[in-house]
PDB file of C-alpha atoms and ligand atoms in Angstrom:
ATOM      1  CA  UNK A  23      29.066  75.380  70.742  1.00  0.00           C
ATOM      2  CA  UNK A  24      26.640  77.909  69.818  1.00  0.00           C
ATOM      3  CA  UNK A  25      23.026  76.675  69.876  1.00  0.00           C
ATOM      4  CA  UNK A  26      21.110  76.810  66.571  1.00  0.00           C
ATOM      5  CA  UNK A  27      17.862  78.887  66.684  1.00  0.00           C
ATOM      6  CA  UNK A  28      15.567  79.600  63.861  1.00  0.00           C
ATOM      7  CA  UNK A  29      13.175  82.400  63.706  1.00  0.00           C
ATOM      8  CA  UNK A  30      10.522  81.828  61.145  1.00  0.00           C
ATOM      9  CA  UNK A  31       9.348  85.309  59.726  1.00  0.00           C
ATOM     10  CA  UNK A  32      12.425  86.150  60.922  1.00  0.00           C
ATOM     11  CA  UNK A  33      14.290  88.585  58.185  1.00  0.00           C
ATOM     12  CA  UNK A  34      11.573  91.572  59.062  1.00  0.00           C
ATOM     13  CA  UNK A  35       8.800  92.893  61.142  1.00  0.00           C
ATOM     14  CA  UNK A  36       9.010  91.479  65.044  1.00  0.00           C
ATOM     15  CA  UNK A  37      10.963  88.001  63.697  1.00  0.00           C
ATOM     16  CA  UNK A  38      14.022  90.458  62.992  1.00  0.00           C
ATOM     17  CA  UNK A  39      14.287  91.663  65.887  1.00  0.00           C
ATOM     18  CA  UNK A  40      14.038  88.442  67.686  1.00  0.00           C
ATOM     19  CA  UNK A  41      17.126  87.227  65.295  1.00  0.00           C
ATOM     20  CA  UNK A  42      19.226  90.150  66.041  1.00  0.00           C
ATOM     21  CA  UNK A  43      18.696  89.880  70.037  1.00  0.00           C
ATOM     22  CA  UNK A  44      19.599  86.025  69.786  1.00  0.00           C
ATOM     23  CA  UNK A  45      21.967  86.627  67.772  1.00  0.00           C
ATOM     24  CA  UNK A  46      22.968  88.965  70.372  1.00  0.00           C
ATOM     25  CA  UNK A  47      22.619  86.307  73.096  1.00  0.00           C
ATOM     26  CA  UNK A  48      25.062  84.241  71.352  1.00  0.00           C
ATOM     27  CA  UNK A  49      22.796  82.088  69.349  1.00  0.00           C
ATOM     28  CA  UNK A  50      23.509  80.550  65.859  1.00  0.00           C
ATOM     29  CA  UNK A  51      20.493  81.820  64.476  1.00  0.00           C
ATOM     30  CA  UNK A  52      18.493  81.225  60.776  1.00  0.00           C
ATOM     31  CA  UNK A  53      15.910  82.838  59.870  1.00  0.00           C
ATOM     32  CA  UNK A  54      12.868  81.910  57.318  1.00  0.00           C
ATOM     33  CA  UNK A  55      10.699  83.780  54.889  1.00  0.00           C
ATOM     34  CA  UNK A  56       7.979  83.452  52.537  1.00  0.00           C
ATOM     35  CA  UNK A  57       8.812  85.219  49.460  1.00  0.00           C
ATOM     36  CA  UNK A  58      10.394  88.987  50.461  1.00  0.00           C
ATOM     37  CA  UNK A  59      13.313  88.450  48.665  1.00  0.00           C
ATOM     38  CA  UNK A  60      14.511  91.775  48.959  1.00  0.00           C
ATOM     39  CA  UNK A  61      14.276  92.306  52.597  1.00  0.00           C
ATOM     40  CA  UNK A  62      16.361  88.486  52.952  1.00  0.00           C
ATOM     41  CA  UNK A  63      18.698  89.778  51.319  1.00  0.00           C
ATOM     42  CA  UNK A  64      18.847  93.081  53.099  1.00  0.00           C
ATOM     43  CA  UNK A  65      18.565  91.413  56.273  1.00  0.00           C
ATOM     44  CA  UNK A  66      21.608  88.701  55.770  1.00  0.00           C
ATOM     45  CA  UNK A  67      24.206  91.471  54.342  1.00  0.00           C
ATOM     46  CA  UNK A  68      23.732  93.768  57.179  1.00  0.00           C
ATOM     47  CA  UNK A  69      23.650  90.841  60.551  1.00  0.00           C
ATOM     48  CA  UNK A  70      25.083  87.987  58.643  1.00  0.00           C
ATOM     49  CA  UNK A  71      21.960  85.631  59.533  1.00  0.00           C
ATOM     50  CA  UNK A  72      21.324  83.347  56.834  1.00  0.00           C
ATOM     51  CA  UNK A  73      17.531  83.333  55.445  1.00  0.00           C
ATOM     52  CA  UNK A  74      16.119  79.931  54.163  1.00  0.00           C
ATOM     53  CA  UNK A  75      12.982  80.421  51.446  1.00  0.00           C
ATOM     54  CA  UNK A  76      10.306  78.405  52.697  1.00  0.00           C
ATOM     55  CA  UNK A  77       6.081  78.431  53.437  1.00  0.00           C
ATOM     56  CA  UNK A  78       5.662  77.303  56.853  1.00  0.00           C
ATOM     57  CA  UNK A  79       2.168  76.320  56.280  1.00  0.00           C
ATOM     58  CA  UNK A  80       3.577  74.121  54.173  1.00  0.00           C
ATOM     59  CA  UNK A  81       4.490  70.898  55.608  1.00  0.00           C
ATOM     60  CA  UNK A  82       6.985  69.727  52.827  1.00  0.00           C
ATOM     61  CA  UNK A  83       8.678  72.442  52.415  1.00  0.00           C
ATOM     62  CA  UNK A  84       9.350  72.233  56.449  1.00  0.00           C
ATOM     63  CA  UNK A  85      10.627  68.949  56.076  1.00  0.00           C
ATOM     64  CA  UNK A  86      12.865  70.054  53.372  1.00  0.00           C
ATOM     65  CA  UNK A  87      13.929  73.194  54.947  1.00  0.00           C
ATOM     66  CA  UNK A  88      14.214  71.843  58.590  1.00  0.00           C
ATOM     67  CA  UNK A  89      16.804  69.310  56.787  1.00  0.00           C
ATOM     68  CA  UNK A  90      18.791  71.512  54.808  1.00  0.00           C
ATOM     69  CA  UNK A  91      19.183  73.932  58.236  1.00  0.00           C
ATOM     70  CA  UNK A  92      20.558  70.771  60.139  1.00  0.00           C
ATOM     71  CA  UNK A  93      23.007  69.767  57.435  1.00  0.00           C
ATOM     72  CA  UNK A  94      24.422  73.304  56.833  1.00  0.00           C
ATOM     73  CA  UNK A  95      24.232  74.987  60.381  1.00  0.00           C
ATOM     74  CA  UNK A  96      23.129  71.997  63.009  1.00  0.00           C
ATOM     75  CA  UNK A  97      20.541  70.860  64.987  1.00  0.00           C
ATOM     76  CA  UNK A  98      17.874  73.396  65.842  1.00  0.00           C
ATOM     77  CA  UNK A  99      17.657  73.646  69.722  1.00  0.00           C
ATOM     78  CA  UNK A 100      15.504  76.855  69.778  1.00  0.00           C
ATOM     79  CA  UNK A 101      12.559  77.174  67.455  1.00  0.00           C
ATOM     80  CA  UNK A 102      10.095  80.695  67.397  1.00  0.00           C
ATOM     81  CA  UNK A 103       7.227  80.345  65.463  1.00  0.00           C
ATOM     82  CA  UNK A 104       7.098  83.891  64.570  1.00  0.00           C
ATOM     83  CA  UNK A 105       5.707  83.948  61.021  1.00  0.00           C
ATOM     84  CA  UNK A 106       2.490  84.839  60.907  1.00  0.00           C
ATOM     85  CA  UNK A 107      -0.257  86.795  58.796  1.00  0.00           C
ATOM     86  CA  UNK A 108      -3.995  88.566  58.894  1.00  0.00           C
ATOM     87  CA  UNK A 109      -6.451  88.350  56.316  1.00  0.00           C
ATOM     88  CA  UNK A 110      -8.900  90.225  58.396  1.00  0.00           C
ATOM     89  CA  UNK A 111     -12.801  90.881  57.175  1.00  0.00           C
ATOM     90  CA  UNK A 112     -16.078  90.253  59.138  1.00  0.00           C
ATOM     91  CA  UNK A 113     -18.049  86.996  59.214  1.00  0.00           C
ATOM     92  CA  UNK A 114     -20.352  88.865  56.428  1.00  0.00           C
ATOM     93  CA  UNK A 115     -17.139  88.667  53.745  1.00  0.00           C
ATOM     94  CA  UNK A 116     -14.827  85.903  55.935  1.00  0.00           C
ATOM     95  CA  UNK A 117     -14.596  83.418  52.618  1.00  0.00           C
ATOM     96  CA  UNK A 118     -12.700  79.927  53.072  1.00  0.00           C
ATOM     97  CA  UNK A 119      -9.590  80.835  51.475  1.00  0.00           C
ATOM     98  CA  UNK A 120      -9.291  83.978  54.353  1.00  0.00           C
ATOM     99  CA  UNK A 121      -9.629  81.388  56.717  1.00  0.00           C
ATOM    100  CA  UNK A 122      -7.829  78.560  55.919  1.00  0.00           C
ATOM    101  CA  UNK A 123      -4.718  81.101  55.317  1.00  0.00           C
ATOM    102  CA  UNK A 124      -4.652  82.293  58.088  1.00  0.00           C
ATOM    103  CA  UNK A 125      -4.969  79.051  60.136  1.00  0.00           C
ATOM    104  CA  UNK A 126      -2.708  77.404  57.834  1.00  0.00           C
ATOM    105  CA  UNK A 127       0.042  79.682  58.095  1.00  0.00           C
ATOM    106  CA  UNK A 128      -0.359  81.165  62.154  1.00  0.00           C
ATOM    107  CA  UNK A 129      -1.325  77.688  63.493  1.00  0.00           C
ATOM    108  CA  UNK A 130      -0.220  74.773  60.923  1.00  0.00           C
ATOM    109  CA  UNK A 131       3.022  76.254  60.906  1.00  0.00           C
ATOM    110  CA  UNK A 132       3.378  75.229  64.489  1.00  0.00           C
ATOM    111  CA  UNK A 133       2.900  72.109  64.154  1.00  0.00           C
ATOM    112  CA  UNK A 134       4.178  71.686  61.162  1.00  0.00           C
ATOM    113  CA  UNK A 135       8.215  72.724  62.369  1.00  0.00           C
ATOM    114  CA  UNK A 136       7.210  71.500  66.031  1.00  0.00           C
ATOM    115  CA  UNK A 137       6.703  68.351  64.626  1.00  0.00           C
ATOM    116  CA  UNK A 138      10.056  68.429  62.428  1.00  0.00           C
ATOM    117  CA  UNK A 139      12.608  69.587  65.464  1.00  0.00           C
ATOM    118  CA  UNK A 140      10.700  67.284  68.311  1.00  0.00           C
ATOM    119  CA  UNK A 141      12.817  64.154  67.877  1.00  0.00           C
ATOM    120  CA  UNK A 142      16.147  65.753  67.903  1.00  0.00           C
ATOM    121  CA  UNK A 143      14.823  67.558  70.617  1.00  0.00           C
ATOM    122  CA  UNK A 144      13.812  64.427  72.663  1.00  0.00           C
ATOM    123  CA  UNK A 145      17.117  63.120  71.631  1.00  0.00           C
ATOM    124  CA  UNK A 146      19.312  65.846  72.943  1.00  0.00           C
ATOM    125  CA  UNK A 147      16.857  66.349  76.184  1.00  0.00           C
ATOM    126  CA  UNK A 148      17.311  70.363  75.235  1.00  0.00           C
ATOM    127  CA  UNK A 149      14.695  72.323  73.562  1.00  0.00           C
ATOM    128  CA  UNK A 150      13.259  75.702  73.626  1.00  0.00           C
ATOM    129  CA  UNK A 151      10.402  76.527  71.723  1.00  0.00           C
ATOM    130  CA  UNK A 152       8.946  80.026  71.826  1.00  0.00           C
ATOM    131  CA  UNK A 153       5.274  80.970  70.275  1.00  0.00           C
ATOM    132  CA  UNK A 154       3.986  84.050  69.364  1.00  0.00           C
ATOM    133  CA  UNK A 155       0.461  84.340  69.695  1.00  0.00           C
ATOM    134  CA  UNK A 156      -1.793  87.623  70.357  1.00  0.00           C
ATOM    135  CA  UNK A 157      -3.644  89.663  72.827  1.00  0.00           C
ATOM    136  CA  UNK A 158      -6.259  89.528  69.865  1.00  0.00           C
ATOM    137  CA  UNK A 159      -5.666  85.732  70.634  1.00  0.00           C
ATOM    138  CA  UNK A 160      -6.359  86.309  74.046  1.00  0.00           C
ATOM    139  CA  UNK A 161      -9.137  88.721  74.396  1.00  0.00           C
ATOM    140  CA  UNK A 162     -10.952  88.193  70.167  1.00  0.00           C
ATOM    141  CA  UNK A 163     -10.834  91.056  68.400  1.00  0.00           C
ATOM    142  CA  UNK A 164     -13.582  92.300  65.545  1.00  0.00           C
ATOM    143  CA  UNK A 165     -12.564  91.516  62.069  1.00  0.00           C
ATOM    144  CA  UNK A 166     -10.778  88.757  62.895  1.00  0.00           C
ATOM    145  CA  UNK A 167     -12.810  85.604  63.598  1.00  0.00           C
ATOM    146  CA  UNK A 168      -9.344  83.622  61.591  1.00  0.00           C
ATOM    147  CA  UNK A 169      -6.520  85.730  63.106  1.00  0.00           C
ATOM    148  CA  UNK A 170      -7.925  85.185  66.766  1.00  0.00           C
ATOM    149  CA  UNK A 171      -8.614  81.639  66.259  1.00  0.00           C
ATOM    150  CA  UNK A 172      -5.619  80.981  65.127  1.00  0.00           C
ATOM    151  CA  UNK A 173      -3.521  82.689  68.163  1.00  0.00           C
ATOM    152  CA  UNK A 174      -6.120  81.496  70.474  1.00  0.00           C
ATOM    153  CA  UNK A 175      -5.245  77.808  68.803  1.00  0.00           C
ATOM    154  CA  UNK A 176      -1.489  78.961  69.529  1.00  0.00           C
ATOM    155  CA  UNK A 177      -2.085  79.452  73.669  1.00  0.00           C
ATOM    156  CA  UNK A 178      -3.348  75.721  73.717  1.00  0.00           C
ATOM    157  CA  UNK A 179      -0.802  74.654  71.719  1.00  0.00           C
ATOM    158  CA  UNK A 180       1.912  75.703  74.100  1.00  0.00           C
ATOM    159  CA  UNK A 181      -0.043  74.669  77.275  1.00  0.00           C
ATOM    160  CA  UNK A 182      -0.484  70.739  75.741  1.00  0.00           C
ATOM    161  CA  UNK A 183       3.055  70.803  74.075  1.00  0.00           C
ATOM    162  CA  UNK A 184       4.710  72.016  77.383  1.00  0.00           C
ATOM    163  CA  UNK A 185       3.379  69.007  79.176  1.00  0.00           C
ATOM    164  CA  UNK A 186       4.863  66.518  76.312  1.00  0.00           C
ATOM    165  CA  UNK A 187       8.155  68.065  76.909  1.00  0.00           C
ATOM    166  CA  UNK A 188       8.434  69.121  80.602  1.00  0.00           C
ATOM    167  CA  UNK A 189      10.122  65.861  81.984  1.00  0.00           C
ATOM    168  CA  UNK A 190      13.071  65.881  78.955  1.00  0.00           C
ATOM    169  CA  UNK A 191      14.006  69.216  79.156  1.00  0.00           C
ATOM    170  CA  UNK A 192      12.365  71.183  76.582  1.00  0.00           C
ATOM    171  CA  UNK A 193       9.993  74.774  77.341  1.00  0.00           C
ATOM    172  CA  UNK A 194       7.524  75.591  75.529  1.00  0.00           C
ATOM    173  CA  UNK A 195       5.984  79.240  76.169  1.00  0.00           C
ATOM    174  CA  UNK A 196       4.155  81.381  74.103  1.00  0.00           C
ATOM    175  CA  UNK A 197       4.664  85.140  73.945  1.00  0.00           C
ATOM    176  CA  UNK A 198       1.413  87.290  73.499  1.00  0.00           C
ATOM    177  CA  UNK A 199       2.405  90.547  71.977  1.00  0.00           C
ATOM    178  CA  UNK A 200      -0.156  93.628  71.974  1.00  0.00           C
ATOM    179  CA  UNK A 201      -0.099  96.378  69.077  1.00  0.00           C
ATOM    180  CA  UNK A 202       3.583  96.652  67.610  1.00  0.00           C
ATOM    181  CA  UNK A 203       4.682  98.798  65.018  1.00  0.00           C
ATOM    182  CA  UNK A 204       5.051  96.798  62.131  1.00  0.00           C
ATOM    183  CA  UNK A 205       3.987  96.612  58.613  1.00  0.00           C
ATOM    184  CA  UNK A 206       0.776  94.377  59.802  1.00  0.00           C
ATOM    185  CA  UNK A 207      -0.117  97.007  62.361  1.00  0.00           C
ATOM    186  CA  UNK A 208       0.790  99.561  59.629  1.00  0.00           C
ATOM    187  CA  UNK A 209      -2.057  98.187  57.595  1.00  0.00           C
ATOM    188  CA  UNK A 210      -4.364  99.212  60.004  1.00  0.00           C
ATOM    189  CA  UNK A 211      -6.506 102.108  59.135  1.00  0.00           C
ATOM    190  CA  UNK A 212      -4.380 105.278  61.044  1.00  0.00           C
ATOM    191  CA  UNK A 213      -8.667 106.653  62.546  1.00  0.00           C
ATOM    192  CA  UNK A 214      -8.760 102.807  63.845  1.00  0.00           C
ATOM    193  CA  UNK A 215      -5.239 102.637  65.380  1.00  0.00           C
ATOM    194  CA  UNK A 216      -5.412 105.918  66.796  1.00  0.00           C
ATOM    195  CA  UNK A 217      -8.194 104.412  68.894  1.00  0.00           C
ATOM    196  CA  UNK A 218      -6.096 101.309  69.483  1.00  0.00           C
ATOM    197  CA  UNK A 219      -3.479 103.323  70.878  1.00  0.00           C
ATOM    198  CA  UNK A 220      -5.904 105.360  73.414  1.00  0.00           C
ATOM    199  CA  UNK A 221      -6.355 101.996  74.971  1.00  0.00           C
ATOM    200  CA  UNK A 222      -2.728 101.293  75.652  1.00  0.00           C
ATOM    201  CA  UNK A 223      -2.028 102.061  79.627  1.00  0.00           C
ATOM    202  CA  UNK A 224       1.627 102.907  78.404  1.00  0.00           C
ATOM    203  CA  UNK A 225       0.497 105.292  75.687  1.00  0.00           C
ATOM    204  CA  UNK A 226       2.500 103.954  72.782  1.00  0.00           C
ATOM    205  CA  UNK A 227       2.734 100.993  70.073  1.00  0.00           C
ATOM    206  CA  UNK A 228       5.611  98.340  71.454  1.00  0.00           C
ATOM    207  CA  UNK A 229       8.466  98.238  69.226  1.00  0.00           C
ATOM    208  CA  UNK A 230       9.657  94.605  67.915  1.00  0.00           C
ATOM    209  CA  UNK A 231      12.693  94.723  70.653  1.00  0.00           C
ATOM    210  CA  UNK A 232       9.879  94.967  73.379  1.00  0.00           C
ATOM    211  CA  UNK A 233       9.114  91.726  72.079  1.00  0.00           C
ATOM    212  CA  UNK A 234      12.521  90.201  71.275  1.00  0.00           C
ATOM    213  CA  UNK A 235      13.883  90.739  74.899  1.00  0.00           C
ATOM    214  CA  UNK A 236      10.689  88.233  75.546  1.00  0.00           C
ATOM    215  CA  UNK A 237      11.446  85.672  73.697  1.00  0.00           C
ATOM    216  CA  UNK A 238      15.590  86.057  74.344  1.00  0.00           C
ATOM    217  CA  UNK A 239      14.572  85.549  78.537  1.00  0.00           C
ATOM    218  CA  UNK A 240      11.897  82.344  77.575  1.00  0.00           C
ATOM    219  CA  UNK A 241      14.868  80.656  75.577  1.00  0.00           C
ATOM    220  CA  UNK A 242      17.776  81.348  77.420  1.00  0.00           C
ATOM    221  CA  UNK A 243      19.744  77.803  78.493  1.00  0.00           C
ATOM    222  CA  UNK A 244      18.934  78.559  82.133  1.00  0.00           C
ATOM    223  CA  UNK A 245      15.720  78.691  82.087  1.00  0.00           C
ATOM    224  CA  UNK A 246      14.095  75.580  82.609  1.00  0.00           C
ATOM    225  CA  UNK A 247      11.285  76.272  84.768  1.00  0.00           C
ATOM    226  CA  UNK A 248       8.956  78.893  82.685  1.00  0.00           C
ATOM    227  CA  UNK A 249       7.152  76.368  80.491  1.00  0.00           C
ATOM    228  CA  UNK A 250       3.518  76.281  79.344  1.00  0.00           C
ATOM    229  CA  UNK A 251       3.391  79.908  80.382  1.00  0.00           C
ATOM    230  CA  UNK A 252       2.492  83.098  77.782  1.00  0.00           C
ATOM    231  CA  UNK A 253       4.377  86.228  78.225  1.00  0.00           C
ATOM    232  CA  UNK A 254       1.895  89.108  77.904  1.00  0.00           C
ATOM    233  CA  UNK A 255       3.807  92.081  76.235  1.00  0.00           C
ATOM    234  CA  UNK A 256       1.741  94.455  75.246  1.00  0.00           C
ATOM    235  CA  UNK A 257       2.051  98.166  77.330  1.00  0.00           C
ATOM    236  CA  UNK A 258      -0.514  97.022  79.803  1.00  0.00           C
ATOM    237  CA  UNK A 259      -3.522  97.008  77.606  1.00  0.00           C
ATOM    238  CA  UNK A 260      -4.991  93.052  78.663  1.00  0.00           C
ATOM    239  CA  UNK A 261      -5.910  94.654  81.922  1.00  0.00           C
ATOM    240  CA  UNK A 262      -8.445  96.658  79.700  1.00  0.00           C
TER     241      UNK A 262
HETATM  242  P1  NDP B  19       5.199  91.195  59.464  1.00  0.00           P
HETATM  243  O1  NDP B  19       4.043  91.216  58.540  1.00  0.00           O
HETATM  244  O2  NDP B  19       6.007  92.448  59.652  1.00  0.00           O
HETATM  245  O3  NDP B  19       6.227  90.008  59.038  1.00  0.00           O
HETATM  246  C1  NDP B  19       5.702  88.728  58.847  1.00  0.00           C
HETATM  247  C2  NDP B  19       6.849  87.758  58.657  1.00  0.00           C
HETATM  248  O4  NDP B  19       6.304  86.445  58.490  1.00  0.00           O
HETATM  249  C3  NDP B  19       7.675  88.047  57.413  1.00  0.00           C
HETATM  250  O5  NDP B  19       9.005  87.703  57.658  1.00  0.00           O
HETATM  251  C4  NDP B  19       7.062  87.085  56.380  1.00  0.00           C
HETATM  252  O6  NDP B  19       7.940  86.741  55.326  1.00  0.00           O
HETATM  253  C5  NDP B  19       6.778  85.890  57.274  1.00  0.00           C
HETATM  254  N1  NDP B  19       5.761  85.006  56.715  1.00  0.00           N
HETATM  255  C6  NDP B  19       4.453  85.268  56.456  1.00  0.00           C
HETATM  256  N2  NDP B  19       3.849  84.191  55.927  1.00  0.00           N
HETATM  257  C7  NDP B  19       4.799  83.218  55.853  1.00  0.00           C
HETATM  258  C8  NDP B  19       4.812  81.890  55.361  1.00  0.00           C
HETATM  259  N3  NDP B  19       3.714  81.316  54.861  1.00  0.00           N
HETATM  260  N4  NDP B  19       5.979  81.198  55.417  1.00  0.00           N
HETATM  261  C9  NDP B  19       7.096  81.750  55.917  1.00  0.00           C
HETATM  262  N5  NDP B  19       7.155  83.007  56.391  1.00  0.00           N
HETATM  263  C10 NDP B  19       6.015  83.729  56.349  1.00  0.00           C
HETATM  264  O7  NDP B  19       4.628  90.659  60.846  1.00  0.00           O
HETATM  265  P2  NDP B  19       4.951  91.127  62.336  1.00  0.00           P
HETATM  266  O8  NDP B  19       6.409  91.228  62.524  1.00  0.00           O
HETATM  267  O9  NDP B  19       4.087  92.273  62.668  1.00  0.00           O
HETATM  268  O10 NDP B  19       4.366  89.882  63.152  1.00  0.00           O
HETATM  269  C11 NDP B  19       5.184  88.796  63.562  1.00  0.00           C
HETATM  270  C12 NDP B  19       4.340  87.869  64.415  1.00  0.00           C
HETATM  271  O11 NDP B  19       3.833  88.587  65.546  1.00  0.00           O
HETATM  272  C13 NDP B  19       3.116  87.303  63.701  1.00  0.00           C
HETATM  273  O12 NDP B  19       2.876  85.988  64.121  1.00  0.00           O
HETATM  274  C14 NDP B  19       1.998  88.210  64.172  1.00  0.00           C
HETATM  275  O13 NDP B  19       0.749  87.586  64.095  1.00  0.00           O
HETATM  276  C15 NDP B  19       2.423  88.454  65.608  1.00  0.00           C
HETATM  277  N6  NDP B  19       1.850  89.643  66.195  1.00  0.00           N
HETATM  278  C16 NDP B  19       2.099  90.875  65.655  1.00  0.00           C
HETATM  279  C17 NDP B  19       1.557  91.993  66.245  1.00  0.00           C
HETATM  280  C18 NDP B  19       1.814  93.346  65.717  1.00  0.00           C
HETATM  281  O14 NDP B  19       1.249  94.286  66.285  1.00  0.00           O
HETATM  282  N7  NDP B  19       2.623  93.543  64.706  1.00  0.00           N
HETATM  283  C19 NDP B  19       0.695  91.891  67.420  1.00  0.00           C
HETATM  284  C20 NDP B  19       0.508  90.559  67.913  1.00  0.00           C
HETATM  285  C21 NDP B  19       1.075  89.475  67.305  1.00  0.00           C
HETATM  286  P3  NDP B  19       8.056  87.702  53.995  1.00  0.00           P
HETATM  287  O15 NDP B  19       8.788  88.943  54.449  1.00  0.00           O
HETATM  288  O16 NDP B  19       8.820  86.899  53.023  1.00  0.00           O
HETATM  289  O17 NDP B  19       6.656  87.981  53.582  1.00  0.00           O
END
């Protein structure tokens, strides 16, 4: 029986490509979105991966969602926490709501379906759970006192998780990606990413698949001895 694998943020961006090379992989896969109806729908007609509507930040909704999935498709064996967002300013003009957002959604979320999956997890001794955090996670980055928080949150997430679920047979890893072309990374101002680029040993933005074939290796059945670890995948550019 194929294993079920949801990909939250997983219609577009990064968390498409990550459904597609499951998919690939011979996973069952589901993927979640906020609100981009359009691009669901896009998504579903042309691989045939369902999309569930749902906030991840929100904790209900998870619940709801994470219930629904199990009914219709089965038990979620692989989870990515993929979804994520930027609400990037400066301390100066950093308000609450920026913050909370972005914590909320990049960090809470983890927990949040984590949480939801665990005990079926436990129960079936089988999990893999893949996170995607950030070089800006690993290294800070300015303009985004939230966003790096909340990836940085992510890498000790994983580490403390891992631990919980080492001795029953589920990984948890987190995969760190660098600059990928994507509509985030699209939002950056092309003077500021052309510097971003220069700083990138492999001269290029990754592309989403860079990232995918990551997260594909970190949940594949047989291996069960990469856990607490982050995959750095990002052209070379945390040596700098
Ligand atoms: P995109 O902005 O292209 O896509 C974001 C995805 O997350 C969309 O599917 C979106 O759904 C979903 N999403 C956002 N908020 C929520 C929410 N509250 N509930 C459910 N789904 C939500 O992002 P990327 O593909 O670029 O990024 C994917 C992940 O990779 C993120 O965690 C990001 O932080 C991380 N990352 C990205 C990098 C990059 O260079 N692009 C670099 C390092 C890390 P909808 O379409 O409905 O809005």
């Amino acid at each position: 029986m194929a294993r079920v694998a949801l990909v939250t943020g997983g219609q577009r961006g990064i968390g498409a490509a990550i459904s597609e090379t499951l998919q690939k992989a011979g996973r069952k896969v589901v993927a979640n979105y906020a609100g981009n109806d359009a691009a669901a729908q896009a998504f579903t007609e042309s691989t045939g991966i369902p999309c569930y509507k749902f906030n991840v930040a929100d904790y209900e909704q998870c619940a709801a969602a994470v219930k629904k999935i199990e009914a219709e498709v089965g038990p979620i064996e692989i989870l990515v926490n993929n979804a994520g967002i930027t609400r990037d300013a400066t301390m100066k003009r950093l308000n609450r709501q920026m913050w909370d957002d972005v914590i909320d959604t990049n960090l809470g979320s983890c927990y949040n379906l984590c949480k939801l999956v665990w005990d079926g997890m436990n129960e079936r001794k089988f999990g893999r759970i893949v996170n995607i955090g950030s070089i800006n996670g690993q290294a800070g980055q300015y303009g985004q006192v939230n966003y790096a928080a909340a990836k940085s949150g992510i890498h000790g997430f994983t580490k403390a998780l891992a631990q919980e679920g080492a001795r029953i047979g589920i990984t948890v890893n987190a995969v760190a990606p660098g600059y990928v072309d994507t509509e985030m990374v699209r939002a950056v101002p092309p003077d500021v990413l052309e510097k971003i680029v220069a700083r990138i040993p492999r001269g290029r933005l990754g592309k989403a698949e860079d990232i995918a074939r990551g997260v594909a290796f970190l949940t594949a059945d047989e291996n069960d001895f990469i856990t607490g670890s982050t995959l750095s995948i990002n052209g070379g550019q945390h040596m700098y």
